[in-house]
Coordinates of C-alpha atoms and ligand atoms in Angstrom, one line a residue:
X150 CA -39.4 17.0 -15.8
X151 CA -35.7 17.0 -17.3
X152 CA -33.0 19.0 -15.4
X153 CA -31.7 21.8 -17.4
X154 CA -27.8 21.4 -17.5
X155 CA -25.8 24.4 -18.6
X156 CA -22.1 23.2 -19.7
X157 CA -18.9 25.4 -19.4
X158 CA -16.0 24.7 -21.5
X159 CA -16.9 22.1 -24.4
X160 CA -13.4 20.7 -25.4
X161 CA -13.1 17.1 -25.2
X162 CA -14.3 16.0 -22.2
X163 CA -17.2 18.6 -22.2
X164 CA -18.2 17.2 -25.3
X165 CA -18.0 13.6 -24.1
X166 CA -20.6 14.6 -20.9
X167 CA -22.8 16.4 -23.4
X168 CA -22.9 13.3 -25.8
X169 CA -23.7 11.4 -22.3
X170 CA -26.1 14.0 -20.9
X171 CA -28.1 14.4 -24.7
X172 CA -27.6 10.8 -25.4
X173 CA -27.2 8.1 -22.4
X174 CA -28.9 9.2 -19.2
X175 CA -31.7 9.8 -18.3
X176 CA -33.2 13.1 -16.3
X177 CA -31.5 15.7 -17.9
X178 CA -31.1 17.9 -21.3
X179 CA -28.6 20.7 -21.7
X180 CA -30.1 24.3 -21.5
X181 CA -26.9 26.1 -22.5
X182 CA -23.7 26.1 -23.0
X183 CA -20.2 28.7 -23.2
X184 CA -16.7 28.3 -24.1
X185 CA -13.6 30.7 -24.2
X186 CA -13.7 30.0 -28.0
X187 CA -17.5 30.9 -28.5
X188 CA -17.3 29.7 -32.0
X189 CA -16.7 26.4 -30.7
X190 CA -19.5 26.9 -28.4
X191 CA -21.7 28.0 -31.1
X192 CA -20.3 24.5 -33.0
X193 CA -21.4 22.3 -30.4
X194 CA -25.0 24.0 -29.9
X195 CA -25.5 23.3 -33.5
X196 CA -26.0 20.4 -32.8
X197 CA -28.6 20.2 -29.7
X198 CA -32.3 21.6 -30.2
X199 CA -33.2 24.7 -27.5
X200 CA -30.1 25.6 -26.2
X201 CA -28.4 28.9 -26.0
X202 CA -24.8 30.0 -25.8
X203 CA -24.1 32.3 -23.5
X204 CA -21.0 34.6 -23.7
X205 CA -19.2 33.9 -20.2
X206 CA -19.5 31.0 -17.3
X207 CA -20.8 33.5 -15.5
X208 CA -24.0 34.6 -17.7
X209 CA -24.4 30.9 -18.1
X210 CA -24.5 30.7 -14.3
X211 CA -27.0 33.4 -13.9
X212 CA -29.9 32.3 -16.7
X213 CA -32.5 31.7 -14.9
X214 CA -33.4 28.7 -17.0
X215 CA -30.1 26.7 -16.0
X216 CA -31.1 24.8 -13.0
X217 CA -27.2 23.0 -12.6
X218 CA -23.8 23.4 -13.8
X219 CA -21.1 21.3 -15.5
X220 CA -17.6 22.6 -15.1
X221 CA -15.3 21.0 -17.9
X222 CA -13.3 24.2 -18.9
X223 CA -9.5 24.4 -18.3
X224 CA -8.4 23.3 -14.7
X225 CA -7.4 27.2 -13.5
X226 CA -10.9 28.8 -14.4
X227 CA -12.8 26.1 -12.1
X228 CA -12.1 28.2 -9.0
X229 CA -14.3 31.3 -10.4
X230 CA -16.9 28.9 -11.6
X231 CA -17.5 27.0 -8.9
X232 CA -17.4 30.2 -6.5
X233 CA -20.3 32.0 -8.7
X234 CA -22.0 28.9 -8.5
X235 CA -22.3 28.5 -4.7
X236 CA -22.9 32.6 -4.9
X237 CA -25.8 31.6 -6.7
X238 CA -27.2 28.8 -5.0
X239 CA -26.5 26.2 -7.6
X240 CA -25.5 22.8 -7.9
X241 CA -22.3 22.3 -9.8
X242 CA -20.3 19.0 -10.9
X243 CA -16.9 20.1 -11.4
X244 CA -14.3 17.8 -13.4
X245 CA -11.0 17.1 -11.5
X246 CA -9.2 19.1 -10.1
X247 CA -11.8 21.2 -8.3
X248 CA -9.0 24.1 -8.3
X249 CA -5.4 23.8 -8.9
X250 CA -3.9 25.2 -5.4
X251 CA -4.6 24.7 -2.0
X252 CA -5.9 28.1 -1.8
X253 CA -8.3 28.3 -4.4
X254 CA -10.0 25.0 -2.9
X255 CA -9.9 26.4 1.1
X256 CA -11.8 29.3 -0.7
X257 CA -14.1 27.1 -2.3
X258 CA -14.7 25.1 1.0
X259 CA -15.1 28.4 2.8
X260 CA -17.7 29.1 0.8
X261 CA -19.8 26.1 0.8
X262 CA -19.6 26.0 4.4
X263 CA -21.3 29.4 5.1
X264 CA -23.6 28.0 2.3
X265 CA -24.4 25.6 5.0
X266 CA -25.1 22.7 2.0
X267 CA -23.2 20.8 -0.4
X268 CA -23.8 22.7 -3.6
X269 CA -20.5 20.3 -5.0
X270 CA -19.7 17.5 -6.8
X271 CA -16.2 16.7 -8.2
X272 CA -15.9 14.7 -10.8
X273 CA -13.9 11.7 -9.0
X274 CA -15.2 8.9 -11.9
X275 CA -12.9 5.8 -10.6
X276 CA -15.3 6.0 -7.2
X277 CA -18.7 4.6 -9.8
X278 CA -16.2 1.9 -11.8
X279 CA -17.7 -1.3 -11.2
X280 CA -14.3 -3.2 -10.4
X281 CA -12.9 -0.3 -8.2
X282 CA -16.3 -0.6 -6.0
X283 CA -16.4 -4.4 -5.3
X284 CA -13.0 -4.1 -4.6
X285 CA -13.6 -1.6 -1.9
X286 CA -16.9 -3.6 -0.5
X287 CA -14.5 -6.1 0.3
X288 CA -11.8 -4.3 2.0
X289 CA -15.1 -2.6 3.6
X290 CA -16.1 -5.7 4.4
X291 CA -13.4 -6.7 6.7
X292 CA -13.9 -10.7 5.4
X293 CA -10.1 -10.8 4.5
X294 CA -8.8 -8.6 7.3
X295 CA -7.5 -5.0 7.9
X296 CA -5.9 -3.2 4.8
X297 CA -2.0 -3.3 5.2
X298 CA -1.0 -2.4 1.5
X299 CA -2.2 -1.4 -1.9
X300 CA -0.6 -1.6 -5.1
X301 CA -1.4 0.2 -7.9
X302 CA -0.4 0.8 -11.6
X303 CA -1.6 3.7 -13.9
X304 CA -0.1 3.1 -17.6
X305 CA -0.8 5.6 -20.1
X306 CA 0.2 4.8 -23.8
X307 CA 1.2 7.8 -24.2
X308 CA 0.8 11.4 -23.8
X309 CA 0.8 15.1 -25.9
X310 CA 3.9 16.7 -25.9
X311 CA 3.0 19.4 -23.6
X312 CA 3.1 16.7 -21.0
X313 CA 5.6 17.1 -18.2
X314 CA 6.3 15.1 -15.1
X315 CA 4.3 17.1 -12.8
X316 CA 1.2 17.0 -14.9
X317 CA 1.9 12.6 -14.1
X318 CA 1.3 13.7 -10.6
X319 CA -1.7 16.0 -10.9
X320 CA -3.3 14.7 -14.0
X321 CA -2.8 11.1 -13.6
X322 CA -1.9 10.5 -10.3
X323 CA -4.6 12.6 -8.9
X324 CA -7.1 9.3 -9.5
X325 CA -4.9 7.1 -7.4
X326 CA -4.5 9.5 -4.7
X327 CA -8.6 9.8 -4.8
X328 CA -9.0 5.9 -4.8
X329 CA -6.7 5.7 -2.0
X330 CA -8.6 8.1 0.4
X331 CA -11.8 6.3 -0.5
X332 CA -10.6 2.7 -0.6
X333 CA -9.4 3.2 2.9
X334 CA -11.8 6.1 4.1
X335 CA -8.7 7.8 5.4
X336 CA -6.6 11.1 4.8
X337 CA -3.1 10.8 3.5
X338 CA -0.3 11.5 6.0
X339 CA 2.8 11.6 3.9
X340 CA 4.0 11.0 -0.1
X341 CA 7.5 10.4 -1.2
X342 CA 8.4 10.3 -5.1
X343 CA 11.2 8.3 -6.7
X344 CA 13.1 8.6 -9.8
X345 CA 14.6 5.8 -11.3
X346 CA 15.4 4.5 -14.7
X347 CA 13.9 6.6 -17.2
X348 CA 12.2 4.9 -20.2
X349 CA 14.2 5.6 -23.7
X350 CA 10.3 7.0 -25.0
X351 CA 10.3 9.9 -22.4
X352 CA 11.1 13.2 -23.6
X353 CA 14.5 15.1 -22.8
X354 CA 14.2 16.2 -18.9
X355 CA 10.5 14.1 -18.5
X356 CA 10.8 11.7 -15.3
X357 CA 8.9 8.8 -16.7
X358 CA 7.7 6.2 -14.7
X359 CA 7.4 7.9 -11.5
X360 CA 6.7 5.5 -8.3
X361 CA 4.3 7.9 -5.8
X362 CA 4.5 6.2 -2.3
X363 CA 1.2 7.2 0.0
X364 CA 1.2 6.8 3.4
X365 CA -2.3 6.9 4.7
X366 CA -3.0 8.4 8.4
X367 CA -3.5 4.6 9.7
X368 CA -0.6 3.7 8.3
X369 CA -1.6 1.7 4.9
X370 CA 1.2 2.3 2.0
X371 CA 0.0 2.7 -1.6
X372 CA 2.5 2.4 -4.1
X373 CA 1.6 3.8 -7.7
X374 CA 3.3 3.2 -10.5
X375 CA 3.0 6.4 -12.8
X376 CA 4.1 5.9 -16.2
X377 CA 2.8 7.7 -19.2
X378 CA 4.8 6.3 -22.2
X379 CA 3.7 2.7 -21.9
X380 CA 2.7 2.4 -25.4
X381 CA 0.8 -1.0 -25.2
X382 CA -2.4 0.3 -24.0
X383 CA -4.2 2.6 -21.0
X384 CA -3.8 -0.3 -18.1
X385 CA -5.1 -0.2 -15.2
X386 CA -4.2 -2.1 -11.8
X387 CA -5.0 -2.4 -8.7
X388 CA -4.5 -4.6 -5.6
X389 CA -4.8 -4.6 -2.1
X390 CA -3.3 -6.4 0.4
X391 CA -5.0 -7.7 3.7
X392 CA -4.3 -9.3 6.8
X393 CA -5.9 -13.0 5.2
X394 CA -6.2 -12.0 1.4
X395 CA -5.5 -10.1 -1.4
X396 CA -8.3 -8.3 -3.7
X397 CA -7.3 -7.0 -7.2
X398 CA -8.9 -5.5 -10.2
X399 CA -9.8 -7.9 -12.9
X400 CA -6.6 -8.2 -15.4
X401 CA -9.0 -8.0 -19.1
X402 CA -11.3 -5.6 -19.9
X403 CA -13.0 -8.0 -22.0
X404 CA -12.9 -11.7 -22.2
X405 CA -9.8 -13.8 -22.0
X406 CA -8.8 -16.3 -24.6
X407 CA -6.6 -19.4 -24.2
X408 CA -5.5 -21.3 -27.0
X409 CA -2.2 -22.7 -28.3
X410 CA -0.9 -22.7 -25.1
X411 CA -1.2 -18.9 -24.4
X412 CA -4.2 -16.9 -23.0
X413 CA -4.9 -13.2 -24.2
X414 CA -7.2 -10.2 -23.3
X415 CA -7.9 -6.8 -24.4
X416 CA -6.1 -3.6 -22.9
X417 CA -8.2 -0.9 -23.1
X418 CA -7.3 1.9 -25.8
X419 CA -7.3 4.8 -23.3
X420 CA -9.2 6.1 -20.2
X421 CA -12.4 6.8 -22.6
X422 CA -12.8 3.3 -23.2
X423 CA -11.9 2.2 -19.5
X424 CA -14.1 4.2 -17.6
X425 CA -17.2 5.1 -19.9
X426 CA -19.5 2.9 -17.9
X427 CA -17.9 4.7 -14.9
X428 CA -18.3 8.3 -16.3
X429 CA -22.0 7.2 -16.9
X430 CA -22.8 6.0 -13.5
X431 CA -21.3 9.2 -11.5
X432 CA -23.7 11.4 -14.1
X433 CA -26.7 9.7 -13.4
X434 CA -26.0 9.8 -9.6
X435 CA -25.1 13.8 -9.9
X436 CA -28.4 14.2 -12.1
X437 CA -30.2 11.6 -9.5
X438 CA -29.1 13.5 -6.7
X439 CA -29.8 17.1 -8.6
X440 CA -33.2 16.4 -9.0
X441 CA -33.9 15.2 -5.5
X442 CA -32.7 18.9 -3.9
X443 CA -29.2 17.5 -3.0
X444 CA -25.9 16.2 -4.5
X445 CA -23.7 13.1 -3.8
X446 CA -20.3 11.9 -4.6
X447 CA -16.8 13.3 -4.2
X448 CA -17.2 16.5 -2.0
X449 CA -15.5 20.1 -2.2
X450 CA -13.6 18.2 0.8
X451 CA -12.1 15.7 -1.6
X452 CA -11.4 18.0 -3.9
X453 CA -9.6 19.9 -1.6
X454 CA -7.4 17.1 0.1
X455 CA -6.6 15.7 -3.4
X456 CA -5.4 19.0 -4.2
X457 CA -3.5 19.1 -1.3
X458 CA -2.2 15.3 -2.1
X459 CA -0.9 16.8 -5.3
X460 CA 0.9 20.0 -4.7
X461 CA 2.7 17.8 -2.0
X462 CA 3.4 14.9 -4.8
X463 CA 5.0 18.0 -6.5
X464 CA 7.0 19.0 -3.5
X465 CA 8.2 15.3 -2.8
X466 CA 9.0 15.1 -6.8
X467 CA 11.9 18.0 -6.7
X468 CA 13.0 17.3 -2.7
X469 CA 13.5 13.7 -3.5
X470 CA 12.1 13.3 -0.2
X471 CA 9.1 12.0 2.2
X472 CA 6.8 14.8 2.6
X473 CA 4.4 15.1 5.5
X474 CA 0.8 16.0 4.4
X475 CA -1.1 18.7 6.1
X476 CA -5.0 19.4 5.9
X477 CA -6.8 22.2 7.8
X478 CA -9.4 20.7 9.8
X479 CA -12.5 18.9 8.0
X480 CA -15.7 21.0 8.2
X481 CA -18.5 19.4 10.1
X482 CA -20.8 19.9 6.2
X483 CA -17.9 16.7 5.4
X484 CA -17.9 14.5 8.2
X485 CA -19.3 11.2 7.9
X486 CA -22.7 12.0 9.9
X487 CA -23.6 14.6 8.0
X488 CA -23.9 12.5 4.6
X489 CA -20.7 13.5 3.3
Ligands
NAP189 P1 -9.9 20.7 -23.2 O1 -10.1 19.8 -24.4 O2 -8.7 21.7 -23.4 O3 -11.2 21.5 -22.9 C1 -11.3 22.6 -22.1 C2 -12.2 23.6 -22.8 O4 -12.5 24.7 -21.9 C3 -11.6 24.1 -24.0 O5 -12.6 24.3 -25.0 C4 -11.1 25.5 -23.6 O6 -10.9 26.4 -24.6 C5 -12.2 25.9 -22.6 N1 -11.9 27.0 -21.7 C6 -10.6 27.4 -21.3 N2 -10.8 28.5 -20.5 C7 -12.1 28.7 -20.4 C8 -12.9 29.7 -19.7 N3 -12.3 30.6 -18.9 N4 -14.2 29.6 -19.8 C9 -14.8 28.7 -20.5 N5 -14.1 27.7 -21.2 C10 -12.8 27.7 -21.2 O7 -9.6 19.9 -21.9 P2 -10.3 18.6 -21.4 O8 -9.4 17.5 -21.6 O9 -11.7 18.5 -21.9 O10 -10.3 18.8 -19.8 C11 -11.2 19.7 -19.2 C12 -11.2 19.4 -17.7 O11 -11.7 18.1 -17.5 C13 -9.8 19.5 -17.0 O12 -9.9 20.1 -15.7 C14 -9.4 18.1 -17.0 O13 -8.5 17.8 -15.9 C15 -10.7 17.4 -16.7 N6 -10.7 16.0 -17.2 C16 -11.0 15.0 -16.4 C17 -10.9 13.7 -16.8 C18 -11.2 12.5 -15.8 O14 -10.7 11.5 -16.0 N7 -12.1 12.7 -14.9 C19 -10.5 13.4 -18.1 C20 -10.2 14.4 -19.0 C21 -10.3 15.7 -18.5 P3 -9.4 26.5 -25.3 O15 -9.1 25.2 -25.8 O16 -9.6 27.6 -26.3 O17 -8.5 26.9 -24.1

């Protein structure tokens, strides 16, 4: 029995988990699907046998025949969503960010704890990338020590020109600050932004690269480099330092080829072509886990303290200075023991 999907918002990455959902994985169709532009809507349900287009997220949320919910509309309308949602008893992935303030996410927690159950799923995809995850089994591991640094690079070729510096922090940044909580199972303590040279391809007024330094609460620093103009390709790095050894991600996304005295690899194109493998594996664990009577992955919690991480990234980008990091108190529904 497939698990009927409703979808609401299909730009471009709604379209893209549709594709994956219709096309790739197994377990699941979709029922139904909505948009602020309904005529785009109506477009995409063109093309899919069975399903109907409902007028609002929240009609879709109320059909009886959609069993669980894909949130890929604009980042300010996820609040509402994933609110009616939980109202309703359903399980919803959300794409990053889960809301965009601190509020909107404490009011989303709030609710899923007098839920009593996880009802969410954030859509955290750098957690299912196979590089990022043997990585972390390794600094899980403890074989080369305690974590005592990471570094990290996230290189966009470019970006629209509606881009400003503080969507670097909460649209790009917003992965590393995940991976960072996750690599090192830890909250964040404090972030501090610098400012340096500014590439000649950033717009007037655009702060481009950015270096976001993380302090974790047991004390591991993660510095990311944040540049969006980088024009070579969507690249990707990652290393961390331990006590007896370093662990990094893999340099190529494909093979490596040495001749005439040089060796060469592909850079990916963009995050599509980087993390498609990853994007798959997080569905099929959300559908996996759907089915079963649960969910899994990146919680309301994360959703919340990355939200947190970034408003304070956004803080320590105009002061120019360290800012401290500070979470309510993590409900027991997130705590280790209970699944989470
Ligand atoms: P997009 O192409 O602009 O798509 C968003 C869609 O939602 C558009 O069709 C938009 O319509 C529609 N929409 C806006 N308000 C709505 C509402 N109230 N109800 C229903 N639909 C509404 O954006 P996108 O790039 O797909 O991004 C969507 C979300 O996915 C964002 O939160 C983004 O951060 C996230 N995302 C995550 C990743 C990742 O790496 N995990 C990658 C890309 C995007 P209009 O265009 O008419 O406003």
């Amino acid at each position: 029995m497939s698990l009927n999907v409703g979808v609401i918002g299909v730009g471009m990455i709604g379209q893209d988990h549709i594709r994956r959902l219709t096309h790739v994985l197994s377990g699941a169709r979709v029922a139904a699907v909505t948009d602020v532009d309904l005529d785009r809507a109506r477009a995409v349900a063109d093309d899919l046998p069975g399903v109907t287009v409902h007028g609002s997220g929240e009609d879709l949320i109320a059909d009886p025949a959609v069993d669980a919910v894909v949130v890929t509309s604009w980042g300010p309308t996820h609040e509402a969503y994933v609110l009616a949602c939980i109202a309703a008893g359903k399980q919803v992935f959300c794409e990053k960010p889960l809301a965009t303030t601190r509020e909107a996410c404490d009011r989303i927690v709030d609710a899923e704890v007098a839920a009593g159950r996880r009802l969410v799923m954030v859509g955290f995809m750098r957690r299912y990338d196979p590089q990022y995850r043997a990585m972390k089994e390794i600094v899980t591991s403890g074989e080369i020590g305690a974590p005592l640094l990471m570094h990290a690079a996230h290189r966009n070729p470019s970006v629209p020109d509606f881009f400003t510096s503080d969507m670097t922090i909460n649209d790009s940044t917003v992965h590393d600050i995940d991976v960072a909580r996750w690599m090192f199972d830890d909250e964040l303590a404090a972030v501090t932004v610098l400012k340096g040279r500014v590439s000649r391809k950033a717009k007037a007024g655009f702060h481009d690269p950015l270096l976001v330094v993380l302090q974790m609460a047991g004390g591991v620093l993660v510095d990311v480099e944040a540049m969006v103009n980088a024009g070579f390709g969507y690249d990707i790095r990652g290393e961390v330092v331990c006590e007896d050894g370093t662990v990094e991600l893999s340099e190529s996304a494909g093979a490596v080829v040495k001749s005439a005295g040089r060796y060469a690899g592909r850079v990916p194109a963009n995050w599509r072509e980087r993390f498609v493998g990853a994007f798959d594996t997080e569905f099929q664990a959300w559908i996996d886990a759907v089915t079963a009577g649960g969910t899994t992955g990146p919680s309301a919690w994360d959703g919340y303290a990355t939200t947190v991480g970034c408003e304070t990234g956004l803080a320590a980008l105009r002061s120019g200075q360290r800012e401290p990091i500070v979470l309510r108190e993590r409900p027991d529904l997130y705590k280790p023991e209970a699944g989470a």
